[in-house]
PDB file of C-alpha atoms in Angstrom:
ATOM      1  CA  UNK A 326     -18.699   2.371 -70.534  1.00 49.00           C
ATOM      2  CA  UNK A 327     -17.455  -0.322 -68.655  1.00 44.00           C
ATOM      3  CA  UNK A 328     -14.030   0.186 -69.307  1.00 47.00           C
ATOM      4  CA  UNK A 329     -14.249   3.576 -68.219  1.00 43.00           C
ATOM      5  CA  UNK A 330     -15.171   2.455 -64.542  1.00 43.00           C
ATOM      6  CA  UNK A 331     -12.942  -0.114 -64.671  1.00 44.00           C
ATOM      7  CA  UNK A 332      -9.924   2.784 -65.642  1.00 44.00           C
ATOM      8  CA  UNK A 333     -11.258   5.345 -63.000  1.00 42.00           C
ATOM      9  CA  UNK A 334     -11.468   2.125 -60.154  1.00 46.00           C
ATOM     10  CA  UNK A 335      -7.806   1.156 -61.435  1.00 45.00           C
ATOM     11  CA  UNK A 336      -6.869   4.667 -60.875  1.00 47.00           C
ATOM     12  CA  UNK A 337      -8.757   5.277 -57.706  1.00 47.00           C
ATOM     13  CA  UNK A 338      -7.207   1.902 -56.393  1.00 47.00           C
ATOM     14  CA  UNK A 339      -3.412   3.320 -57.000  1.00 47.00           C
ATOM     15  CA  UNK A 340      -4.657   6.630 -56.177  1.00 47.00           C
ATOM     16  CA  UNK A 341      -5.102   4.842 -52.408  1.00 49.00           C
ATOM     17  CA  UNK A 342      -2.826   2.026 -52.615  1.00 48.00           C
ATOM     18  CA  UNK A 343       0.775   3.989 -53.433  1.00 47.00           C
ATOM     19  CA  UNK A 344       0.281   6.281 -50.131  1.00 49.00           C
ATOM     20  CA  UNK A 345      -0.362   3.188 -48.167  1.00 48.00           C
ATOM     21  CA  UNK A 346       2.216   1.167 -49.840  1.00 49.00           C
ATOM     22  CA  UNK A 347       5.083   4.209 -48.951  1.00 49.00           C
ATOM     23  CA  UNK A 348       3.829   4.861 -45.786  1.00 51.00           C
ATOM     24  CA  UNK A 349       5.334   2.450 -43.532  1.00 54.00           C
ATOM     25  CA  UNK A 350       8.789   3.339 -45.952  1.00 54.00           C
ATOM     26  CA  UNK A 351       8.127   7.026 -44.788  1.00 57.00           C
ATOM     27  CA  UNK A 352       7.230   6.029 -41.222  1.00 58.00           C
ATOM     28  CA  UNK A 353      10.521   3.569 -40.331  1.00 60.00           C
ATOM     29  CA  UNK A 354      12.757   6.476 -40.080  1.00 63.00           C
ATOM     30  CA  UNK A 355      10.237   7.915 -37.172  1.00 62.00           C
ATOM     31  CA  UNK A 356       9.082   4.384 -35.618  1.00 58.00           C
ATOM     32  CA  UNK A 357      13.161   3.564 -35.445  1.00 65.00           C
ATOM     33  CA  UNK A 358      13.834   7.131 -33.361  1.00 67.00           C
ATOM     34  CA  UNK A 359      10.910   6.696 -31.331  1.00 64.00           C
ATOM     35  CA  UNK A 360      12.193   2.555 -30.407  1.00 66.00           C
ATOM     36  CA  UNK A 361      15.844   4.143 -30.254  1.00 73.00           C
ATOM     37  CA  UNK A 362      14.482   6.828 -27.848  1.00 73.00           C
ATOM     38  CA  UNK A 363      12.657   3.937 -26.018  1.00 71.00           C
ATOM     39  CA  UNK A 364      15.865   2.341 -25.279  1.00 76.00           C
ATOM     40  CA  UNK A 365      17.907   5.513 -24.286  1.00 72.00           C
ATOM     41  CA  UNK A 366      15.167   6.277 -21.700  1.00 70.00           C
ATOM     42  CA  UNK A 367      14.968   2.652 -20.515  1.00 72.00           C
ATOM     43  CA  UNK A 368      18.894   3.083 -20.141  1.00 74.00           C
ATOM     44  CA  UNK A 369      18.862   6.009 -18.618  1.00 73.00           C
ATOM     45  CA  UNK A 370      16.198   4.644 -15.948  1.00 76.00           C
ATOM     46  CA  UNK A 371      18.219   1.632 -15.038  1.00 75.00           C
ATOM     47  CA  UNK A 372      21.189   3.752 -14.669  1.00 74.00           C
ATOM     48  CA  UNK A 373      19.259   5.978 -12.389  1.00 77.00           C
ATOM     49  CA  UNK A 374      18.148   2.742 -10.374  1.00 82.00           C
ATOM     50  CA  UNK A 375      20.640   0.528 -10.443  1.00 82.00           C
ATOM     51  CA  UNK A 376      24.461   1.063  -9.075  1.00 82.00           C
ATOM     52  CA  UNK A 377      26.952   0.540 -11.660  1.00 78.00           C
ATOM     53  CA  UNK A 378      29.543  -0.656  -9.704  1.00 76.00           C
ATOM     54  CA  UNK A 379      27.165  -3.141  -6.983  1.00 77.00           C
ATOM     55  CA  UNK A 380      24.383  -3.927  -9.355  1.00 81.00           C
ATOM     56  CA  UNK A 381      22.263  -3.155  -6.667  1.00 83.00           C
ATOM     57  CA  UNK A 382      19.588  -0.489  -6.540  1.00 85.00           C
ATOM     58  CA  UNK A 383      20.089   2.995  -5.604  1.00 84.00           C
ATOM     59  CA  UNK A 384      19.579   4.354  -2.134  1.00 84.00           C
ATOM     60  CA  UNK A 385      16.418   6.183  -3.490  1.00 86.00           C
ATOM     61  CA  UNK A 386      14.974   3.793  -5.666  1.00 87.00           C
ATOM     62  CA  UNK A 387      15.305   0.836  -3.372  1.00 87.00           C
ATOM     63  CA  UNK A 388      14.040   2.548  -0.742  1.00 89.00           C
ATOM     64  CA  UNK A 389      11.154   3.212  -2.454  1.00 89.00           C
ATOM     65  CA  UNK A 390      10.736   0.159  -3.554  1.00 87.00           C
ATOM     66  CA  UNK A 391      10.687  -1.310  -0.363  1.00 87.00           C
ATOM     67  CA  UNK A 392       8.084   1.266   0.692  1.00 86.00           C
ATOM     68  CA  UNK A 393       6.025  -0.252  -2.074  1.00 84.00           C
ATOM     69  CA  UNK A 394       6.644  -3.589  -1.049  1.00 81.00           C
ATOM     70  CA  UNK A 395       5.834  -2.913   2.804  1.00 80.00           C
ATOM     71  CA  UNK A 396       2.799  -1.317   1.618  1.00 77.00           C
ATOM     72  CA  UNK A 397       1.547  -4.744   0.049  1.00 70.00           C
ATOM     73  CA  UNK A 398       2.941  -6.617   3.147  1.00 62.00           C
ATOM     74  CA  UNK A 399       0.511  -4.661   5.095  1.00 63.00           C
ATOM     75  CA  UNK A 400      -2.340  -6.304   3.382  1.00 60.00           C
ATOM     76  CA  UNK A 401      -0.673  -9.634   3.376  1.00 65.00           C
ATOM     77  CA  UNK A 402       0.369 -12.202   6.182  1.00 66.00           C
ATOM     78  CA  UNK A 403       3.982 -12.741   4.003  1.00 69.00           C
ATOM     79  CA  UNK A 404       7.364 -12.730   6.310  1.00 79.00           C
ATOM     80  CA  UNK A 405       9.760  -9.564   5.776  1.00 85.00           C
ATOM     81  CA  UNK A 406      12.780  -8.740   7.296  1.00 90.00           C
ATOM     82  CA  UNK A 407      15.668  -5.995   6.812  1.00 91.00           C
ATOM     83  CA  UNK A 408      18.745  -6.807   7.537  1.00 94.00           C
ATOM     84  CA  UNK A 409      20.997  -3.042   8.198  1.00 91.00           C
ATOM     85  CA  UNK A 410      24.774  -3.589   7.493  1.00 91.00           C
ATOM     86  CA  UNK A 411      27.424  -1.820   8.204  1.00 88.00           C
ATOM     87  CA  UNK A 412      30.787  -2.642   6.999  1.00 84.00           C
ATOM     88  CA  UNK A 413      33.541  -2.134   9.511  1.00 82.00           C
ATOM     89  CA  UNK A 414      36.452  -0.089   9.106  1.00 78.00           C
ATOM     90  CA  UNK A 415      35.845   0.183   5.351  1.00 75.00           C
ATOM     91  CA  UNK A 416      37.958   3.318   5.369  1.00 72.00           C
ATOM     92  CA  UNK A 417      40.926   1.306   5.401  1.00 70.00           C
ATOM     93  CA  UNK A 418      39.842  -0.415   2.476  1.00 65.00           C
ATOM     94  CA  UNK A 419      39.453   2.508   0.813  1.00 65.00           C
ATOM     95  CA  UNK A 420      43.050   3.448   1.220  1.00 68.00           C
ATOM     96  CA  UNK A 421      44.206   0.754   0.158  1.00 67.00           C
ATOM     97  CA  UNK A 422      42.578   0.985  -3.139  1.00 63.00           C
ATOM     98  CA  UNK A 423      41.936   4.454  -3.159  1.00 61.00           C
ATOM     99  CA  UNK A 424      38.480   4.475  -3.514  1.00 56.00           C
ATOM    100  CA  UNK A 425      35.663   5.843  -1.388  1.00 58.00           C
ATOM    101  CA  UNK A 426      32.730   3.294  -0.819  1.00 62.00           C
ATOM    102  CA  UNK A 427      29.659   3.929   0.980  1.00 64.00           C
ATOM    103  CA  UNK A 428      29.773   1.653   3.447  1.00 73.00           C
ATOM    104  CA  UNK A 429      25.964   0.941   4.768  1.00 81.00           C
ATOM    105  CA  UNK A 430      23.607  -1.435   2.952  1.00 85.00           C
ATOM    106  CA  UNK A 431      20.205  -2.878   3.196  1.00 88.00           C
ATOM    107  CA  UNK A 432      19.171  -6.990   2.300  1.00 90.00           C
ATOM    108  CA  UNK A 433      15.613  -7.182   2.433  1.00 90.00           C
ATOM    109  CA  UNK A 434      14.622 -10.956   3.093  1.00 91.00           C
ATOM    110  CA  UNK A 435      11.562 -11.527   1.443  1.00 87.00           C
ATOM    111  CA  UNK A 436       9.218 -14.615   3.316  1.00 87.00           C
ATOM    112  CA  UNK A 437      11.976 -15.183   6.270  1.00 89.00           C
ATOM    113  CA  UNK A 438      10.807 -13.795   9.436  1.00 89.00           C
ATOM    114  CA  UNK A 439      13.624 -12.021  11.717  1.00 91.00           C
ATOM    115  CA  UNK A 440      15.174 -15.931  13.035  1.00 93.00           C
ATOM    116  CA  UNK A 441      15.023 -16.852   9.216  1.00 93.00           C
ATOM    117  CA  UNK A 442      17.207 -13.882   8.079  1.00 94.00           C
ATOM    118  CA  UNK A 443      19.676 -14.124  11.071  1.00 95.00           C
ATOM    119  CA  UNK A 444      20.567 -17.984   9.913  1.00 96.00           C
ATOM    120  CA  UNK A 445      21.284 -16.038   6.552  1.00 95.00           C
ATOM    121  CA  UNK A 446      23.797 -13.608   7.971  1.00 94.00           C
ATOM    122  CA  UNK A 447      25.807 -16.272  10.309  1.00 94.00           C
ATOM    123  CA  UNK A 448      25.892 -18.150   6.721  1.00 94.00           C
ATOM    124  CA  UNK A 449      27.111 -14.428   4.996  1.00 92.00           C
ATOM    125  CA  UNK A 450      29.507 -13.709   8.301  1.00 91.00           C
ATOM    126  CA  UNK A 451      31.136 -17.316   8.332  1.00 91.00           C
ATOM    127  CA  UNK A 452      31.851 -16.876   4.413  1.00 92.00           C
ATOM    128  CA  UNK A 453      33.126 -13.584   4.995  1.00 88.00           C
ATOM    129  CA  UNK A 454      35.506 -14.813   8.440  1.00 88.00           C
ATOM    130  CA  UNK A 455      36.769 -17.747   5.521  1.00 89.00           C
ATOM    131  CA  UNK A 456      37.849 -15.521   3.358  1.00 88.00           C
ATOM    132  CA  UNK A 457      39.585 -13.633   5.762  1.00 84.00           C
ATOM    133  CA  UNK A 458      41.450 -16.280   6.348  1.00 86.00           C
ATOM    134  CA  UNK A 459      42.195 -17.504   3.081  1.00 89.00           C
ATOM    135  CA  UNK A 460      42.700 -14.438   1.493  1.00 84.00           C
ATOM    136  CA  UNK A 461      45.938 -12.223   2.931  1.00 79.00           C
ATOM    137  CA  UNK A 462      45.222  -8.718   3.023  1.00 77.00           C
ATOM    138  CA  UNK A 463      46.253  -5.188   5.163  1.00 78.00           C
ATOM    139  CA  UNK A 464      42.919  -5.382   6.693  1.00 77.00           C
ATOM    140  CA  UNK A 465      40.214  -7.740   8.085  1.00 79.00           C
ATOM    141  CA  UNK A 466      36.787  -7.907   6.328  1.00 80.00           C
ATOM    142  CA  UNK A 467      33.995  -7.501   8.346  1.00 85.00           C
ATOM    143  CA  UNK A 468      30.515  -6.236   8.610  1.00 88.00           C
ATOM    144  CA  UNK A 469      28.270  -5.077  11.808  1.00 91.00           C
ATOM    145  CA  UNK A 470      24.583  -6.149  10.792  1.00 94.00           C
ATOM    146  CA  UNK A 471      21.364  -5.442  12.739  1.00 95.00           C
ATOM    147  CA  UNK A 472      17.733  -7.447  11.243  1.00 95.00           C
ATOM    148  CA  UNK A 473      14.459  -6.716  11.800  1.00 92.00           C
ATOM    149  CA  UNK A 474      10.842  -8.436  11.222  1.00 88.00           C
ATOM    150  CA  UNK A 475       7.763  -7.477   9.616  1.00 80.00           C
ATOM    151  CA  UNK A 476       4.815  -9.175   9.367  1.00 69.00           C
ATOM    152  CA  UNK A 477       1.041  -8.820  10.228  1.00 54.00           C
ATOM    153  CA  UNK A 478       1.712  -9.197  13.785  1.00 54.00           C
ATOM    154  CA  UNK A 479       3.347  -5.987  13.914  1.00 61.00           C
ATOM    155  CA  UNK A 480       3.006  -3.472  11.403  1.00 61.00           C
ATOM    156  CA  UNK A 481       5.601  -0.029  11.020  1.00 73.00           C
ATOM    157  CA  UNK A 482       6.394   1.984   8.523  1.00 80.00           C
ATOM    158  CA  UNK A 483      10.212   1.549   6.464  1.00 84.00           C
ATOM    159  CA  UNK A 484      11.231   4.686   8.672  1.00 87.00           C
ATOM    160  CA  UNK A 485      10.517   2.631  11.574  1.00 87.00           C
ATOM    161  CA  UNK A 486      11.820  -0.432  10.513  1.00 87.00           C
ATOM    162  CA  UNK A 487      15.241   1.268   9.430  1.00 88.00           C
ATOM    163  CA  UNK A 488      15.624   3.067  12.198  1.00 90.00           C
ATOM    164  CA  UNK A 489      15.186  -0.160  14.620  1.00 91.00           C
ATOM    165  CA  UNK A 490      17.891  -2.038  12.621  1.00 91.00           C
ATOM    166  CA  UNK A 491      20.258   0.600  12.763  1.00 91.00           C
ATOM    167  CA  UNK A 492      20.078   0.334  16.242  1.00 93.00           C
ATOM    168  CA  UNK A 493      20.132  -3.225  16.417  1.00 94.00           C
ATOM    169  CA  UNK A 494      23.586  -3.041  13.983  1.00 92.00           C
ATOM    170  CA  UNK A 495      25.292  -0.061  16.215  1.00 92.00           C
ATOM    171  CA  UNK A 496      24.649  -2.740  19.167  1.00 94.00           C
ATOM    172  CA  UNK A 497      26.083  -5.727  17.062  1.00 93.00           C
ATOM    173  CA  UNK A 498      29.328  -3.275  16.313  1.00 90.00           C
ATOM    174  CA  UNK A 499      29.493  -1.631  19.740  1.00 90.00           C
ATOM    175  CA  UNK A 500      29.643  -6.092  21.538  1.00 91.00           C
ATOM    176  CA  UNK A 501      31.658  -6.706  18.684  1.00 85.00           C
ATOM    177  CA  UNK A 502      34.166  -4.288  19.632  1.00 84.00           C
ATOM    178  CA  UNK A 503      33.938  -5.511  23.155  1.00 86.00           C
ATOM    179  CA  UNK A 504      34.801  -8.512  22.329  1.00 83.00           C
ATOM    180  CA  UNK A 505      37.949  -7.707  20.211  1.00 75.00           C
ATOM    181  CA  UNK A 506      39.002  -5.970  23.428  1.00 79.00           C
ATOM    182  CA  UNK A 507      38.554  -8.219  26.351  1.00 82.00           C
ATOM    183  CA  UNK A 508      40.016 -10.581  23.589  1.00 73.00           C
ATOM    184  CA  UNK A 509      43.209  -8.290  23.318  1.00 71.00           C
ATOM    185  CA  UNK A 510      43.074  -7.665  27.211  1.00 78.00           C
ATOM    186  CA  UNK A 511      43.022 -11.365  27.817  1.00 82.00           C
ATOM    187  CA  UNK A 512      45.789 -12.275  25.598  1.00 74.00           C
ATOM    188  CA  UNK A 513      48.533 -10.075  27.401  1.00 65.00           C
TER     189      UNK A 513
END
């Protein structure tokens, strides 16, 4: 009698042991599409995020992630600024290599207030004006910038903020040009 339990718990046992044993053998083939999948989505997010050619974010993602981040800011005494650039005469550039560029870009400075960033662009411009020099080319390298604040002093919304540094970079190209042309004037 005993070996007759001990037969029908052997056979019970395999009974439950060879579908749990093949199991993960019949599952790989689904777990590996499902991790493939995973990493087509994942690639197809980035690509939808990031620029392929900058390695910078997209207009729209970046912008809202910097909605996201200005939200938290609100909340938070931590330094912000945005720094609006606008590179000058880029169309030239683009004929030269035959490739159209958007030419407008945002640097958010995260925990430098508006002086902070502007020490970060006359760093930027001063790279840029040596490798103008250094570097022969048709045309001159150069970007208009405009930077704004935020902090908990003085809170706006991204629209707001944007739309104050564009104005602030139109003035920085509108003296620049005035410059360039009392400059020209000047050295007749």
């Amino acid at each position: 009698m005993f070996n007759y339990y001990l037969h029908v718990s052997a056979t019970i046992m395999i009974a439950i042991l060879i579908p749990a044993l093949a199991a993960p053998v019949a599952m790989y083939p689904i777990v590996k599409l499902l991790l493939t999948n995973k990493e087509y989505v994942n690639r197809i997010k980035e690509l939808n995020e990031i620029d392929a050619m900058t390695g910078t974010y997209r207009r729209e993602y970046g912008l809202e992630r910097l909605n996201k981040l200005i939200s938290i800011e609100n909340h938070r005494s931590v330094n912000l600024s945005i720094c609006f650039i606008d590179i000058d005469d880029l169309k030239k550039v683009n004929d030269e290599f035959g490739h159209a560029y958007g030419d407008e870009f945002l640097i958010v400075f995260i925990g430098l207030n508006s002086n902070g960033a502007e020490s970060v662009w006359e760093r930027i411009a001063e790279r840029l004006n040596d490798w103008n020099i250094k570097t022969p080319r048709k045309y001159i390298a150069s970007a208009s910038h405009g930077i704004v604040g935020f902090g908990s002093d003085h809170l706006r919304t991204l629209d707001e903020l944007i739309k104050d540094a564009d104005e602030r970079m139109y003035r920085d190209k509108n003296e620049r040009k005035e410059q360039l042309q009392r400059h020209i004037r000047n050295s007749k």
